[in-house]
Tab-separated table of C-alpha atoms in Angstrom:
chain	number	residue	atom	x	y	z
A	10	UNK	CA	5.398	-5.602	-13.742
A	11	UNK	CA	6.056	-7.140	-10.513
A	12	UNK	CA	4.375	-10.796	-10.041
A	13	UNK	CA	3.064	-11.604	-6.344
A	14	UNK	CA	1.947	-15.024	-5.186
A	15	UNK	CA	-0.356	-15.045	-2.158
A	16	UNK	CA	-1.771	-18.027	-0.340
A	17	UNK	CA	-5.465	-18.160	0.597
A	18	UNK	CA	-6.079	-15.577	-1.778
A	19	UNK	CA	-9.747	-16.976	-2.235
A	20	UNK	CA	-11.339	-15.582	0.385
A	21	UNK	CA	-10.657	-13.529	3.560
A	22	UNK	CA	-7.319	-11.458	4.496
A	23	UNK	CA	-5.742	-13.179	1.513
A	24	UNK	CA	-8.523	-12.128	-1.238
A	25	UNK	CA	-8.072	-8.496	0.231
A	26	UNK	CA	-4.546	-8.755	-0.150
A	27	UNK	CA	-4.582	-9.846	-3.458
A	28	UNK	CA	-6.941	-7.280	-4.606
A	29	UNK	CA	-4.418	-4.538	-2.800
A	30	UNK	CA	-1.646	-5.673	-4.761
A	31	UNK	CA	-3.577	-5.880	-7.823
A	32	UNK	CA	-4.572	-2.179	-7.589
A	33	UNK	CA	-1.078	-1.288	-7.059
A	34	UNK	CA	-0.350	-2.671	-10.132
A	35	UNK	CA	1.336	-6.261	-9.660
A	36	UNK	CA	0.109	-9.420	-11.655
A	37	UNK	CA	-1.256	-11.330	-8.780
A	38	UNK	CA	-1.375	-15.460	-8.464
A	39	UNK	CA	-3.552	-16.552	-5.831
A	40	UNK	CA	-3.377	-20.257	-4.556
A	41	UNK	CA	-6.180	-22.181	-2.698
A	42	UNK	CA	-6.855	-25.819	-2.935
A	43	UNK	CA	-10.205	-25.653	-4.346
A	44	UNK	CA	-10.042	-24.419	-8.337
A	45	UNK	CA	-13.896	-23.601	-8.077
A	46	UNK	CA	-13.687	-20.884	-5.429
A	47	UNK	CA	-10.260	-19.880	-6.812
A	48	UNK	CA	-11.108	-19.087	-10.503
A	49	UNK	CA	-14.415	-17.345	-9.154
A	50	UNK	CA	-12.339	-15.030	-6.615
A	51	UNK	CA	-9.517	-14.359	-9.828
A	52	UNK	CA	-12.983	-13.200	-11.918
A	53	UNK	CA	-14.448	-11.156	-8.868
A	54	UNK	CA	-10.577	-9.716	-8.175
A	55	UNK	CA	-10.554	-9.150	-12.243
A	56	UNK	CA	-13.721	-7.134	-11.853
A	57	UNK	CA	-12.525	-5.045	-8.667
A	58	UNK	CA	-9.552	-4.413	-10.355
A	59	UNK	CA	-10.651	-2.880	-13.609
A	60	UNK	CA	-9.483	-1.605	-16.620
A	61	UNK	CA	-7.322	1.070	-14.842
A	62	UNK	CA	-4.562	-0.921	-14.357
A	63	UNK	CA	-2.052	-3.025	-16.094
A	64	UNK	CA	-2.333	-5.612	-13.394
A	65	UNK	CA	-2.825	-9.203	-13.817
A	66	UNK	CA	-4.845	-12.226	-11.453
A	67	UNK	CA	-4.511	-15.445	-12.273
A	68	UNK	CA	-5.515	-18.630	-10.142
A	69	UNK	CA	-3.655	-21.429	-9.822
A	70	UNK	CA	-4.537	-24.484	-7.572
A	71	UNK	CA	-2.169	-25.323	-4.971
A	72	UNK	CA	-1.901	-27.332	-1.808
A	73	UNK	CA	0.742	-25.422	1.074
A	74	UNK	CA	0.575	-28.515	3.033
A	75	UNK	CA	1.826	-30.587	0.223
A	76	UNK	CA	5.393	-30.462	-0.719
A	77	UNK	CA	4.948	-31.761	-4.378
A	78	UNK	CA	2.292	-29.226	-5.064
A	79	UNK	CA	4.112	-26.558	-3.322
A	80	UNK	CA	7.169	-26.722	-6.106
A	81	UNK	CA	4.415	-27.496	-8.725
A	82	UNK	CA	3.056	-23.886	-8.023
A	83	UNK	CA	6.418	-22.296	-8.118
A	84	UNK	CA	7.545	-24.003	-11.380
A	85	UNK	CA	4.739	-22.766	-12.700
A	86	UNK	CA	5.162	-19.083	-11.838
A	87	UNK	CA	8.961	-19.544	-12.776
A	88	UNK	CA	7.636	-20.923	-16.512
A	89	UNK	CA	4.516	-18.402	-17.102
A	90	UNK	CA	6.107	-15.214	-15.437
A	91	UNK	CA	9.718	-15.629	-15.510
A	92	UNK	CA	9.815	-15.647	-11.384
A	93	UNK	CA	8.198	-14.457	-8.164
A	94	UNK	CA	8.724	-10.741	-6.938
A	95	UNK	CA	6.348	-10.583	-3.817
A	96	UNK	CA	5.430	-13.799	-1.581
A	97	UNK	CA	2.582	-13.522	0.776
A	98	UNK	CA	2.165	-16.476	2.586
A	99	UNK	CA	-0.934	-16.510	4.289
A	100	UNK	CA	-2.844	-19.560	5.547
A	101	UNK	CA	-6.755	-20.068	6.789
A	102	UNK	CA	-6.193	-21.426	10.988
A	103	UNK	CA	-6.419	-25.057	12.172
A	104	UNK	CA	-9.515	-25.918	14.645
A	105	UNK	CA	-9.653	-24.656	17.827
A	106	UNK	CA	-8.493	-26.476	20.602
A	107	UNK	CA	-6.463	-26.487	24.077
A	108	UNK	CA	-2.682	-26.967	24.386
A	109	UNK	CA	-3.572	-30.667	25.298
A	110	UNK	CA	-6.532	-30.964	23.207
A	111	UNK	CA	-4.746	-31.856	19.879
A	112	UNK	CA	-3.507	-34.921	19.297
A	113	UNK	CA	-0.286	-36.132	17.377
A	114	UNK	CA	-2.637	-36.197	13.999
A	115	UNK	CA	-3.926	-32.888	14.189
A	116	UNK	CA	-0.622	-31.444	15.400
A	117	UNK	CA	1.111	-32.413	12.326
A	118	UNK	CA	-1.458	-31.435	9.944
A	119	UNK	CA	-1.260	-28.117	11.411
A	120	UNK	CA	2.306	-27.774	11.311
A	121	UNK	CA	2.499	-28.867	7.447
A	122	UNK	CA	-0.001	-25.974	6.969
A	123	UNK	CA	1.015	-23.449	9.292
A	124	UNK	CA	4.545	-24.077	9.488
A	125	UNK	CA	6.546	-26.210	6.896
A	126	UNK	CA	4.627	-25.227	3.890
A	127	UNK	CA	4.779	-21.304	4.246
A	128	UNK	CA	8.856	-22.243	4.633
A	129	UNK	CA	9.029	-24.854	1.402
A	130	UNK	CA	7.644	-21.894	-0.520
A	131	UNK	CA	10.268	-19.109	0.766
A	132	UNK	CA	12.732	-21.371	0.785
A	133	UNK	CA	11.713	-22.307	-3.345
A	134	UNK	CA	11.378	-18.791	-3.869
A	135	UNK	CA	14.175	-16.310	-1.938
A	136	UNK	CA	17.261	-17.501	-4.046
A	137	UNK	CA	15.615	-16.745	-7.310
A	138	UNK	CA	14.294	-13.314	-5.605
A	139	UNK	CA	18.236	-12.767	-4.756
A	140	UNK	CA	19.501	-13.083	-7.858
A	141	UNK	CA	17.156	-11.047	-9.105
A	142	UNK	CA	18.069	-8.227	-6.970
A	143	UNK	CA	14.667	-7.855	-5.038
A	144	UNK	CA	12.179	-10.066	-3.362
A	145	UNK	CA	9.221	-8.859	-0.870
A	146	UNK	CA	8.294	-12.123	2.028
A	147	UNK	CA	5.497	-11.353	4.031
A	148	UNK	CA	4.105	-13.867	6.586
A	149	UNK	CA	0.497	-13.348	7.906
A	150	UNK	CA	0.306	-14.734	11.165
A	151	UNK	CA	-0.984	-13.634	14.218
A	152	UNK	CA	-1.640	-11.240	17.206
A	153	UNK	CA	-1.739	-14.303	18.971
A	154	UNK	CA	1.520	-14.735	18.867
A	155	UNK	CA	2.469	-11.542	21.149
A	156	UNK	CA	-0.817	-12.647	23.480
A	157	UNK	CA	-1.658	-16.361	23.737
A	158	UNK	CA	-5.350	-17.378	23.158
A	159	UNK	CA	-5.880	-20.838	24.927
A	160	UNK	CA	-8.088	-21.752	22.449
A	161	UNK	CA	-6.325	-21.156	19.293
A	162	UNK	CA	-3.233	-23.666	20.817
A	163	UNK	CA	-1.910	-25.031	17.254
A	164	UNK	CA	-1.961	-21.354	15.840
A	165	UNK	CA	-0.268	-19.953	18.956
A	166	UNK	CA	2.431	-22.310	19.233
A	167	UNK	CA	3.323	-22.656	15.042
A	168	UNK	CA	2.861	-19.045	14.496
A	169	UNK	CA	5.406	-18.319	17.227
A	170	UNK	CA	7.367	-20.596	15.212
A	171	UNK	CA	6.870	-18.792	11.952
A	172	UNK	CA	7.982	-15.745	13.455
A	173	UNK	CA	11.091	-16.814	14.414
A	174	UNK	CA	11.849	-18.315	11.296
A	175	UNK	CA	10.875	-14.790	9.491
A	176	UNK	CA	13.592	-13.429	11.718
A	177	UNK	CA	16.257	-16.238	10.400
A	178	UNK	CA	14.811	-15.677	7.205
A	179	UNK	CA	15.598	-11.810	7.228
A	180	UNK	CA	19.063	-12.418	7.809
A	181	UNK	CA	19.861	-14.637	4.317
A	182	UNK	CA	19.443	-11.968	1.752
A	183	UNK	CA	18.956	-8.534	2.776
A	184	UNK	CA	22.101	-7.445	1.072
A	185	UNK	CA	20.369	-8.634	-2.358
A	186	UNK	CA	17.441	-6.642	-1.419
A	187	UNK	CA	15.257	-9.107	-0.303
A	188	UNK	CA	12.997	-8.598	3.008
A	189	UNK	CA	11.117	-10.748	5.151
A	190	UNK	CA	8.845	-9.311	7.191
A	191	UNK	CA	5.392	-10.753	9.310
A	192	UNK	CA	1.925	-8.639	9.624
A	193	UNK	CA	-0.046	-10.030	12.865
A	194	UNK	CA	-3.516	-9.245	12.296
A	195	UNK	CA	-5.778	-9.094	15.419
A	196	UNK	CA	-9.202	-9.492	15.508
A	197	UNK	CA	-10.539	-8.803	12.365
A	198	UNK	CA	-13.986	-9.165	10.482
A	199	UNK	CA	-13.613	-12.470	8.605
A	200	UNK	CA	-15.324	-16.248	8.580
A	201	UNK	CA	-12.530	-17.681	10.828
A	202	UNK	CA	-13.263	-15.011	13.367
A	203	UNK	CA	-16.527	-15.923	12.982
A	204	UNK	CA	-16.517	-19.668	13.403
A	205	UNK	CA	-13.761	-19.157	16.347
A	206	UNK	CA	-16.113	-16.627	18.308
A	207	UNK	CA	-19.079	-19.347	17.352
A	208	UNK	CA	-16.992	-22.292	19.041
A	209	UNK	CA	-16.824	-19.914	21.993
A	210	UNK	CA	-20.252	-19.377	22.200
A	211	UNK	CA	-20.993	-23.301	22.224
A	212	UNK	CA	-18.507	-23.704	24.953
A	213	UNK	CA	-19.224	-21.399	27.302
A	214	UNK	CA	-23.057	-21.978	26.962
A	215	UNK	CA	-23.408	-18.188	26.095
A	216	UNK	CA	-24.524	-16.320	23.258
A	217	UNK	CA	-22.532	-15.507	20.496
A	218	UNK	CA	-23.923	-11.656	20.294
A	219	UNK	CA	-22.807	-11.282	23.672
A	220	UNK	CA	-18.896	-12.578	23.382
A	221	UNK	CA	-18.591	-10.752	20.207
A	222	UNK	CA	-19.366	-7.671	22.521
A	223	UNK	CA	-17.019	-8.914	25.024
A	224	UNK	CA	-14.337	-9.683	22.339
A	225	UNK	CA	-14.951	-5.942	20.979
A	226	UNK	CA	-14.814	-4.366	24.073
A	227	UNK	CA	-11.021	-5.383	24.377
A	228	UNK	CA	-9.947	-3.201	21.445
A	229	UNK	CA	-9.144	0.393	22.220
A	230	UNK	CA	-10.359	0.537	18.611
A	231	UNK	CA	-14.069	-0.368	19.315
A	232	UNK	CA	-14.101	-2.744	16.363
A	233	UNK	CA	-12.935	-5.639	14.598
A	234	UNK	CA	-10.316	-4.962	11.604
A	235	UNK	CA	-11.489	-5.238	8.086
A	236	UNK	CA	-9.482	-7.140	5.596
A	237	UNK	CA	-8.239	-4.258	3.543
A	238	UNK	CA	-6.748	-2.565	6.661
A	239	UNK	CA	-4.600	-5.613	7.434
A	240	UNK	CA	-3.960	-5.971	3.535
A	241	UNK	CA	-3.001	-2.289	3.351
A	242	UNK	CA	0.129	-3.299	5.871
A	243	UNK	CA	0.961	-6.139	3.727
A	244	UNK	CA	1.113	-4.019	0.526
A	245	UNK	CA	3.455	-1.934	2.176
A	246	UNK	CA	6.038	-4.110	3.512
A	247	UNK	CA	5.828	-5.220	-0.082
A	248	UNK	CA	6.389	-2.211	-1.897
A	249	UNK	CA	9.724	-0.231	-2.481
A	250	UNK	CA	8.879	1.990	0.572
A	251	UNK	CA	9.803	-0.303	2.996
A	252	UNK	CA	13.333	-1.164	1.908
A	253	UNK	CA	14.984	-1.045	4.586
A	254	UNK	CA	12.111	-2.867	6.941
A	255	UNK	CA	13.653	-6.143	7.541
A	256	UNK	CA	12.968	-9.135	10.120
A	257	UNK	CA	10.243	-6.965	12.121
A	258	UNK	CA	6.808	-8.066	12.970
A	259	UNK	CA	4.132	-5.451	12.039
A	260	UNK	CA	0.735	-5.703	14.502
A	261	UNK	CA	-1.937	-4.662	13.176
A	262	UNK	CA	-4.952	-4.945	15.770
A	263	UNK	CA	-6.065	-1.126	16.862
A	264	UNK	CA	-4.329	-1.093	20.057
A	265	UNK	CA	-5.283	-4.350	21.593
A	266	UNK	CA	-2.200	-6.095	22.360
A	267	UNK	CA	-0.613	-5.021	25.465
A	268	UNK	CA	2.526	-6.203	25.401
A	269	UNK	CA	4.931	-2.715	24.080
């Protein structure tokens, strides 16, 4: 049995990922920094999951942002399941705000979460994956990435970033058999689309029925994402399918991003 880690697996993309890989049959450790939500997402992921499978969710409390908790967590994976197989790393956005919006504070913060933390963890957890002789590294980031948002500055900029660091990344261990791939979600039907379409709405004076039209109306699609479609591209890259997909970013968004 495989063993997968993903972050934010309380909620959101993450809990949909988790559940994927779950079904699949991995044990499955999500992190989150609150152990109330947390254990209560393991015990709703525990009853999605079923008695069909041989799979495993456990919940264990962890911090990205913080370096000391971040090799807490993968001690403690090492200890209770002899190592990590699969690494999502997958983090809720910063607040909204303009390019010169954010100051030095808020800039930092972001980057610990966005940025440094996802890379403490794969940098904890790719040599052990290497000797090992296979290791799956997906980073969730964004469509954003491909087509700025003005808004969304911090998650722009950091996510850019992460995605050339997945590309560095790639390069380390493929001949071990371990990948490193990003999925960039676009818009798709969670709380942080939510609140960011809701911050919209208060700044433009407008109602937020009407820019969720607007924002709809951009995707060939017709509609928002839901969480299992983006998860669905996650548990690929992460299964033995996708081999020989390495360093690539994978958009999932239904056609909205125009860049080819």
């Amino acid at each position: 049995m495989r063993t997968a880690l993903v972050g934010g697996g309380a909620s959101g993309i993450g809990h949909a990922i988790a559940e994927r890989l779950a079904c699949s049959g991995d044990r499955v450790v999500i992190t989150g920094r609150h152990a109330d939500t947390l254990e209560a997402a393991a015990a709703q992921l525990c009853r999605a999951v079923g008695d069909g499978t041989a799979s495993e969710v456990h919940a264990l409390v962890s911090d990205m942002a913080d370096p000391a908790s971040a090799a807490a967590a993968m001690e403690e994976v090492e200890h209770r399941h002899g190592g990590l197989d699969v690494l999502v790393l997958n983090a809720g956005g910063p607040p909204p705000g303009g390019i010169l919006d954010l100051d030095d504070t808020r800039w930092q913060e972001a980057s610990e979460l966005l940025l440094l933390g996802p890379l403490r963890l794969a940098r904890l957890a790719m040599p052990g994956m290497a000797k090992r002789g296979f290791g799956r590294v997906v980073f969730v980031t964004s469509t954003a990435v491909r087509q700025p948002q003005p808004d969304l500055a911090a998650s722009v900029v950091l996510r850019s970033a992460v995605t050339a660091a997945a590309k560095l990344l790639s390069l380390e261990f493929a001949a071990e058999g371990v990948t490193v791939n990003c999925v960039a979600p676009g818009a798709t039907a969670t709380e942080r689309r939510t609140q960011i379409l809701a911050n919209r709405a208060r700044a433009a004076h407008r109602g937020f029925d009407e820019l969720d039209a607007q924002d709809l109306a951009q995707i060939p699609a017709g509609r928002a994402a839901r969480p299992a479609e983006i998860a669905a591209a996650v548990a690929f890259l992460a299964s033995d399918d996708a081999a020989y997909i390495n360093g690539t970013v994978l958009t999932v968004d239904g056609g909205r991003t125009e860049t080819i």
